[in-house]
Amino acid sequence: MPTPYGSHGGMAFGAEELRVLRRALALALHPSPVSAEDVQDCLRLAESVDEAAHEGARLRAFLVADLARYRAALPGTVAGYLALLEEVLASGYRPNPDDLAALRALRGNPAAAALLERCRVLAEQDVRARLAGRAVVPVPPSRTRLLALPGGRAAEEPDRRPEPRPQPQPPARSPRPDRPIPTPGEVFPPRRKPGPPPADPPQHLAAG
């Protein structure tokens, strides 16, 4: 199992871990069928790397909290503060404005002056990275790409991509009638005007 991050932020691998890592890199560069034993070895190595990285992150958080306590007690804790600052910088810590201000106040100390110059370079790199729109990631991500090997765990997991939604179908048009549609004039013909009433027949005078 790889050891956690040490004072220099590194991670040590044993001979067996290096063998598995070389095998995983070879498969990543030249994909080929792998045995179940190779897959299990890669998965175990990935879990060990995750565990070591998490342990390293916890150790780094403890050191950063301890660094803040030493910084708050300056100048009486200058030796311990400078040693802790150098240690957390090696683990990926980025100096904050309080660190820069403390080092400026201690610039008469040769070790503090050297750390101040180093922290200035790191701060300038952070500013350039932010201006370029890139996020600064001081600690490498713990999750490795070993799970993406052919036949690995990623191949066993079902595809969780959402199914495409069906496109709405246009409404079906009613069939066209064979006979033309009658006009309103044909449905409701105009009424005819009534003609004049018939004239009364002439009455003949009775013969006297």
CSV table of N, CA and C in Angstrom, one decimal, residues 85-193:
chain,number,residue,atom,x,y,z
A,85,LEU,N,5.8,26.3,7.8
A,85,LEU,CA,5.5,26.9,6.5
A,85,LEU,C,6.2,26.2,5.4
A,86,GLU,N,7.4,25.9,5.6
A,86,GLU,CA,8.2,25.1,4.6
A,86,GLU,C,7.6,23.7,4.3
A,87,GLU,N,7.2,23.1,5.4
A,87,GLU,CA,6.6,21.8,5.3
A,87,GLU,C,5.3,21.8,4.5
A,88,VAL,N,4.4,22.7,4.8
A,88,VAL,CA,3.1,22.7,4.2
A,88,VAL,C,3.2,23.2,2.7
A,89,LEU,N,4.2,24.1,2.4
A,89,LEU,CA,4.5,24.5,1.0
A,89,LEU,C,4.9,23.3,0.2
A,90,ALA,N,5.6,22.4,0.8
A,90,ALA,CA,6.0,21.1,0.1
A,90,ALA,C,4.9,20.2,-0.2
A,91,SER,N,3.8,20.3,0.6
A,91,SER,CA,2.6,19.5,0.4
A,91,SER,C,1.6,20.1,-0.5
A,92,GLY,N,1.9,21.2,-1.1
A,92,GLY,CA,1.0,21.9,-2.0
A,92,GLY,C,0.2,23.0,-1.5
A,93,TYR,N,0.5,23.5,-0.3
A,93,TYR,CA,-0.2,24.6,0.3
A,93,TYR,C,0.2,25.9,-0.4
A,94,ARG,N,-0.8,26.8,-0.6
A,94,ARG,CA,-0.5,28.1,-1.3
A,94,ARG,C,-0.6,29.2,-0.2
A,95,PRO,N,0.5,30.0,-0.1
A,95,PRO,CA,0.5,31.0,0.9
A,95,PRO,C,-0.6,32.0,0.8
A,96,ASN,N,-1.2,32.5,1.9
A,96,ASN,CA,-2.2,33.5,1.9
A,96,ASN,C,-1.6,34.8,2.3
A,97,PRO,N,-2.4,35.9,2.2
A,97,PRO,CA,-1.9,37.2,2.5
A,97,PRO,C,-1.3,37.3,3.9
A,98,ASP,N,-1.9,36.6,4.9
A,98,ASP,CA,-1.3,36.6,6.2
A,98,ASP,C,0.1,36.1,6.3
A,99,ASP,N,0.3,35.0,5.5
A,99,ASP,CA,1.7,34.5,5.5
A,99,ASP,C,2.7,35.5,4.8
A,100,LEU,N,2.3,36.1,3.8
A,100,LEU,CA,3.1,37.1,3.2
A,100,LEU,C,3.4,38.3,4.1
A,101,ALA,N,2.4,38.7,4.8
A,101,ALA,CA,2.6,39.8,5.8
A,101,ALA,C,3.5,39.4,6.9
A,102,ALA,N,3.4,38.2,7.4
A,102,ALA,CA,4.3,37.7,8.5
A,102,ALA,C,5.7,37.6,8.0
A,103,LEU,N,5.9,37.1,6.8
A,103,LEU,CA,7.3,37.0,6.3
A,103,LEU,C,7.9,38.3,6.0
A,104,ARG,N,7.1,39.3,5.6
A,104,ARG,CA,7.7,40.7,5.4
A,104,ARG,C,8.2,41.2,6.7
A,105,ALA,N,7.4,40.9,7.8
A,105,ALA,CA,7.8,41.4,9.1
A,105,ALA,C,9.1,40.7,9.6
A,106,LEU,N,9.3,39.5,9.1
A,106,LEU,CA,10.5,38.7,9.5
A,106,LEU,C,11.6,38.7,8.5
A,107,ARG,N,11.6,39.7,7.6
A,107,ARG,CA,12.6,39.6,6.5
A,107,ARG,C,14.0,39.8,6.9
A,108,GLY,N,14.2,40.2,8.2
A,108,GLY,CA,15.6,40.3,8.7
A,108,GLY,C,16.2,38.9,9.0
A,109,ASN,N,15.3,37.9,9.0
A,109,ASN,CA,15.8,36.5,9.2
A,109,ASN,C,16.1,36.0,7.8
A,110,PRO,N,17.3,35.4,7.6
A,110,PRO,CA,17.6,34.9,6.3
A,110,PRO,C,16.6,33.8,5.8
A,111,ALA,N,16.2,32.9,6.7
A,111,ALA,CA,15.3,31.8,6.3
A,111,ALA,C,13.9,32.4,6.0
A,112,ALA,N,13.5,33.5,6.7
A,112,ALA,CA,12.2,34.1,6.4
A,112,ALA,C,12.3,34.9,5.0
A,113,ALA,N,13.4,35.5,4.8
A,113,ALA,CA,13.6,36.2,3.5
A,113,ALA,C,13.5,35.2,2.3
A,114,ALA,N,14.2,34.0,2.5
A,114,ALA,CA,14.1,33.0,1.4
A,114,ALA,C,12.7,32.5,1.2
A,115,LEU,N,12.0,32.3,2.3
A,115,LEU,CA,10.6,31.8,2.2
A,115,LEU,C,9.7,32.9,1.6
A,116,LEU,N,10.0,34.2,1.9
A,116,LEU,CA,9.2,35.3,1.3
A,116,LEU,C,9.3,35.3,-0.2
A,117,GLU,N,10.5,35.1,-0.7
A,117,GLU,CA,10.7,35.1,-2.1
A,117,GLU,C,10.0,33.9,-2.8
A,118,ARG,N,10.1,32.8,-2.1
A,118,ARG,CA,9.4,31.6,-2.7
A,118,ARG,C,7.9,31.8,-2.7
A,119,CYS,N,7.3,32.4,-1.6
A,119,CYS,CA,5.9,32.6,-1.5
A,119,CYS,C,5.4,33.7,-2.5
A,120,ARG,N,6.3,34.7,-2.8
A,120,ARG,CA,5.9,35.7,-3.8
A,120,ARG,C,5.7,35.0,-5.1
A,121,VAL,N,6.6,34.1,-5.5
A,121,VAL,CA,6.6,33.4,-6.8
A,121,VAL,C,5.3,32.6,-6.9
A,122,LEU,N,4.9,31.9,-5.8
A,122,LEU,CA,3.7,31.1,-5.8
A,122,LEU,C,2.5,32.0,-5.9
A,123,ALA,N,2.5,33.1,-5.2
A,123,ALA,CA,1.3,34.0,-5.2
A,123,ALA,C,1.2,34.6,-6.6
A,124,GLU,N,2.3,34.9,-7.3
A,124,GLU,CA,2.2,35.4,-8.7
A,124,GLU,C,1.6,34.4,-9.6
A,125,GLN,N,2.0,33.1,-9.4
A,125,GLN,CA,1.5,32.0,-10.3
A,125,GLN,C,0.0,31.9,-10.1
A,126,ASP,N,-0.5,32.0,-8.8
A,126,ASP,CA,-1.9,31.9,-8.6
A,126,ASP,C,-2.6,33.1,-9.3
A,127,VAL,N,-2.1,34.3,-9.2
A,127,VAL,CA,-2.8,35.4,-9.9
A,127,VAL,C,-2.8,35.2,-11.4
A,128,ARG,N,-1.7,34.8,-12.0
A,128,ARG,CA,-1.8,34.5,-13.4
A,128,ARG,C,-2.7,33.4,-13.8
A,129,ALA,N,-2.8,32.4,-13.0
A,129,ALA,CA,-3.7,31.3,-13.2
A,129,ALA,C,-5.2,31.8,-13.2
A,130,ARG,N,-5.5,32.6,-12.1
A,130,ARG,CA,-6.9,33.1,-12.0
A,130,ARG,C,-7.2,34.1,-13.2
A,131,LEU,N,-6.3,34.9,-13.6
A,131,LEU,CA,-6.5,35.8,-14.8
A,131,LEU,C,-6.7,35.0,-16.0
A,132,ALA,N,-6.1,33.8,-16.1
A,132,ALA,CA,-6.2,33.0,-17.3
A,132,ALA,C,-7.5,32.1,-17.3
A,133,GLY,N,-8.2,32.2,-16.1
A,133,GLY,CA,-9.4,31.5,-16.0
A,133,GLY,C,-9.2,30.0,-15.6
A,134,ARG,N,-8.1,29.7,-15.1
A,134,ARG,CA,-7.8,28.3,-14.7
A,134,ARG,C,-7.8,28.2,-13.2
A,135,ALA,N,-8.5,27.1,-12.7
A,135,ALA,CA,-8.5,26.9,-11.3
A,135,ALA,C,-7.2,26.3,-10.8
A,136,VAL,N,-6.7,26.8,-9.7
A,136,VAL,CA,-5.5,26.3,-9.1
A,136,VAL,C,-5.9,25.1,-8.2
A,137,VAL,N,-5.3,23.9,-8.5
A,137,VAL,CA,-5.5,22.7,-7.7
A,137,VAL,C,-4.2,22.4,-7.0
A,138,PRO,N,-4.0,22.7,-5.8
A,138,PRO,CA,-2.8,22.5,-5.1
A,138,PRO,C,-2.5,21.0,-4.9
A,139,VAL,N,-3.5,20.2,-4.6
A,139,VAL,CA,-3.3,18.8,-4.3
A,139,VAL,C,-3.9,18.0,-5.5
A,140,PRO,N,-3.2,17.0,-6.1
A,140,PRO,CA,-3.7,16.3,-7.2
A,140,PRO,C,-4.9,15.5,-6.8
A,141,PRO,N,-5.9,15.3,-7.7
A,141,PRO,CA,-7.1,14.5,-7.3
A,141,PRO,C,-6.7,13.1,-6.9
A,142,SER,N,-7.4,12.6,-5.9
A,142,SER,CA,-7.1,11.3,-5.4
A,142,SER,C,-7.6,10.1,-6.3
A,143,ARG,N,-8.7,10.4,-7.0
A,143,ARG,CA,-9.2,9.3,-7.8
A,143,ARG,C,-8.4,9.1,-9.1
A,144,THR,N,-7.8,8.0,-9.3
A,144,THR,CA,-7.0,7.7,-10.4
A,144,THR,C,-7.9,7.2,-11.6
A,145,ARG,N,-7.2,7.0,-12.7
A,145,ARG,CA,-7.9,6.5,-13.9
A,145,ARG,C,-7.8,5.0,-14.1
A,146,LEU,N,-7.4,4.4,-13.0
A,146,LEU,CA,-7.2,2.9,-13.1
A,146,LEU,C,-8.5,2.2,-13.4
A,147,LEU,N,-9.6,2.8,-12.9
A,147,LEU,CA,-10.9,2.1,-13.1
A,147,LEU,C,-11.4,2.1,-14.5
A,148,ALA,N,-10.8,2.9,-15.4
A,148,ALA,CA,-11.2,2.9,-16.8
A,148,ALA,C,-10.5,1.9,-17.6
A,149,LEU,N,-9.8,0.9,-17.0
A,149,LEU,CA,-9.2,-0.1,-17.8
A,149,LEU,C,-10.2,-1.0,-18.5
A,150,PRO,N,-9.9,-1.6,-19.6
A,150,PRO,CA,-10.8,-2.5,-20.3
A,150,PRO,C,-11.1,-3.7,-19.3
A,151,GLY,N,-12.4,-3.9,-19.1
A,151,GLY,CA,-12.8,-5.0,-18.2
A,151,GLY,C,-12.8,-4.6,-16.8
A,152,GLY,N,-12.5,-3.3,-16.4
A,152,GLY,CA,-12.5,-2.9,-15.0
A,152,GLY,C,-13.9,-2.6,-14.5
A,153,ARG,N,-13.9,-1.9,-13.4
A,153,ARG,CA,-15.2,-1.7,-12.7
A,153,ARG,C,-16.1,-0.8,-13.6
A,154,ALA,N,-15.5,0.1,-14.3
A,154,ALA,CA,-16.3,1.0,-15.1
A,154,ALA,C,-17.1,0.2,-16.2
A,155,ALA,N,-16.4,-0.9,-16.7
A,155,ALA,CA,-17.1,-1.7,-17.7
A,155,ALA,C,-18.3,-2.5,-17.1
A,156,GLU,N,-18.2,-2.7,-15.8
A,156,GLU,CA,-19.3,-3.5,-15.1
A,156,GLU,C,-20.5,-2.7,-14.8
A,157,GLU,N,-20.3,-1.4,-14.6
A,157,GLU,CA,-21.4,-0.5,-14.2
A,157,GLU,C,-22.3,-0.3,-15.4
A,158,PRO,N,-23.6,-0.3,-15.2
A,158,PRO,CA,-24.6,0.0,-16.3
A,158,PRO,C,-24.5,1.4,-16.8
A,159,ASP,N,-24.9,1.6,-18.0
A,159,ASP,CA,-24.9,2.9,-18.6
A,159,ASP,C,-26.0,3.8,-18.0
A,160,ARG,N,-25.6,4.8,-17.3
A,160,ARG,CA,-26.6,5.7,-16.5
A,160,ARG,C,-27.0,6.9,-17.3
A,161,ARG,N,-26.6,7.0,-18.5
A,161,ARG,CA,-27.0,8.2,-19.3
A,161,ARG,C,-28.5,8.2,-19.5
A,162,PRO,N,-29.1,9.4,-19.4
A,162,PRO,CA,-30.5,9.5,-19.5
A,162,PRO,C,-30.9,9.2,-21.0
A,163,GLU,N,-32.1,8.5,-21.0
A,163,GLU,CA,-32.6,8.1,-22.4
A,163,GLU,C,-33.1,9.4,-23.1
A,164,PRO,N,-32.9,9.5,-24.4
A,164,PRO,CA,-33.4,10.7,-25.1
A,164,PRO,C,-34.9,10.7,-25.1
A,165,ARG,N,-35.4,11.9,-24.9
A,165,ARG,CA,-36.8,12.1,-24.8
A,165,ARG,C,-37.4,12.0,-26.2
A,166,PRO,N,-38.5,11.3,-26.4
A,166,PRO,CA,-39.1,11.2,-27.7
A,166,PRO,C,-39.6,12.6,-28.2
A,167,GLN,N,-39.3,12.8,-29.5
A,167,GLN,CA,-39.7,14.0,-30.1
A,167,GLN,C,-41.2,14.1,-30.3
A,168,PRO,N,-41.9,15.2,-30.0
A,168,PRO,CA,-43.3,15.3,-30.2
A,168,PRO,C,-43.7,15.1,-31.7
A,169,GLN,N,-44.6,14.3,-32.0
A,169,GLN,CA,-45.1,14.0,-33.4
A,169,GLN,C,-46.1,15.1,-33.7
A,170,PRO,N,-46.1,15.5,-35.0
A,170,PRO,CA,-47.1,16.5,-35.4
A,170,PRO,C,-48.5,15.8,-35.5
A,171,PRO,N,-49.5,16.6,-35.2
A,171,PRO,CA,-50.9,16.0,-35.2
A,171,PRO,C,-51.2,15.5,-36.6
A,172,ALA,N,-51.9,14.3,-36.6
A,172,ALA,CA,-52.2,13.7,-37.9
A,172,ALA,C,-53.4,14.5,-38.6
A,173,ARG,N,-53.2,14.8,-39.8
A,173,ARG,CA,-54.2,15.5,-40.6
A,173,ARG,C,-55.4,14.6,-40.9
A,174,SER,N,-56.6,15.2,-40.8
A,174,SER,CA,-57.8,14.4,-41.2
A,174,SER,C,-57.8,14.2,-42.7
A,175,PRO,N,-58.3,13.1,-43.1
A,175,PRO,CA,-58.3,12.8,-44.6
A,175,PRO,C,-59.2,13.8,-45.3
A,176,ARG,N,-58.8,14.2,-46.5
A,176,ARG,CA,-59.5,15.2,-47.3
A,176,ARG,C,-60.8,14.6,-47.8
A,177,PRO,N,-61.9,15.2,-47.6
A,177,PRO,CA,-63.2,14.6,-48.1
A,177,PRO,C,-63.2,14.6,-49.6
A,178,ASP,N,-63.9,13.6,-50.1
A,178,ASP,CA,-64.0,13.5,-51.6
A,178,ASP,C,-64.9,14.6,-52.2
A,179,ARG,N,-66.0,15.0,-51.5
A,179,ARG,CA,-66.8,16.0,-52.0
A,179,ARG,C,-66.4,17.4,-51.5
A,180,PRO,N,-66.6,18.4,-52.2
A,180,PRO,CA,-66.2,19.7,-51.7
A,180,PRO,C,-67.1,20.2,-50.6
A,181,ILE,N,-66.5,21.0,-49.7
A,181,ILE,CA,-67.3,21.5,-48.6
A,181,ILE,C,-68.3,22.5,-49.1
A,182,PRO,N,-69.6,22.4,-48.8
A,182,PRO,CA,-70.6,23.3,-49.3
A,182,PRO,C,-70.4,24.7,-48.7
A,183,THR,N,-70.7,25.7,-49.4
A,183,THR,CA,-70.6,27.1,-49.0
A,183,THR,C,-71.8,27.4,-48.1
A,184,PRO,N,-71.7,28.5,-47.3
A,184,PRO,CA,-72.8,28.9,-46.5
A,184,PRO,C,-74.1,29.3,-47.3
A,185,GLY,N,-73.8,29.8,-48.6
A,185,GLY,CA,-74.9,30.1,-49.4
A,185,GLY,C,-75.7,28.9,-49.9
A,186,GLU,N,-75.0,27.8,-50.0
A,186,GLU,CA,-75.7,26.5,-50.4
A,186,GLU,C,-76.4,25.9,-49.2
A,187,VAL,N,-75.8,26.0,-48.0
A,187,VAL,CA,-76.5,25.5,-46.9
A,187,VAL,C,-77.7,26.3,-46.5
A,188,PHE,N,-77.6,27.6,-46.5
A,188,PHE,CA,-78.7,28.5,-46.1
A,188,PHE,C,-79.0,29.4,-47.3
A,189,PRO,N,-79.9,28.9,-48.3
A,189,PRO,CA,-80.2,29.7,-49.5
A,189,PRO,C,-81.0,30.9,-49.1
A,190,PRO,N,-80.9,32.0,-49.8
A,190,PRO,CA,-81.7,33.2,-49.5
A,190,PRO,C,-83.2,33.0,-49.7
A,191,ARG,N,-83.9,33.6,-48.8
A,191,ARG,CA,-85.4,33.5,-48.9
A,191,ARG,C,-85.9,34.3,-50.0
A,192,ARG,N,-86.9,33.8,-50.7
A,192,ARG,CA,-87.5,34.5,-51.8
A,192,ARG,C,-88.5,35.5,-51.3
A,193,LYS,N,-88.6,36.7,-51.9
A,193,LYS,CA,-89.6,37.7,-51.5
A,193,LYS,C,-91.0,37.2,-51.8
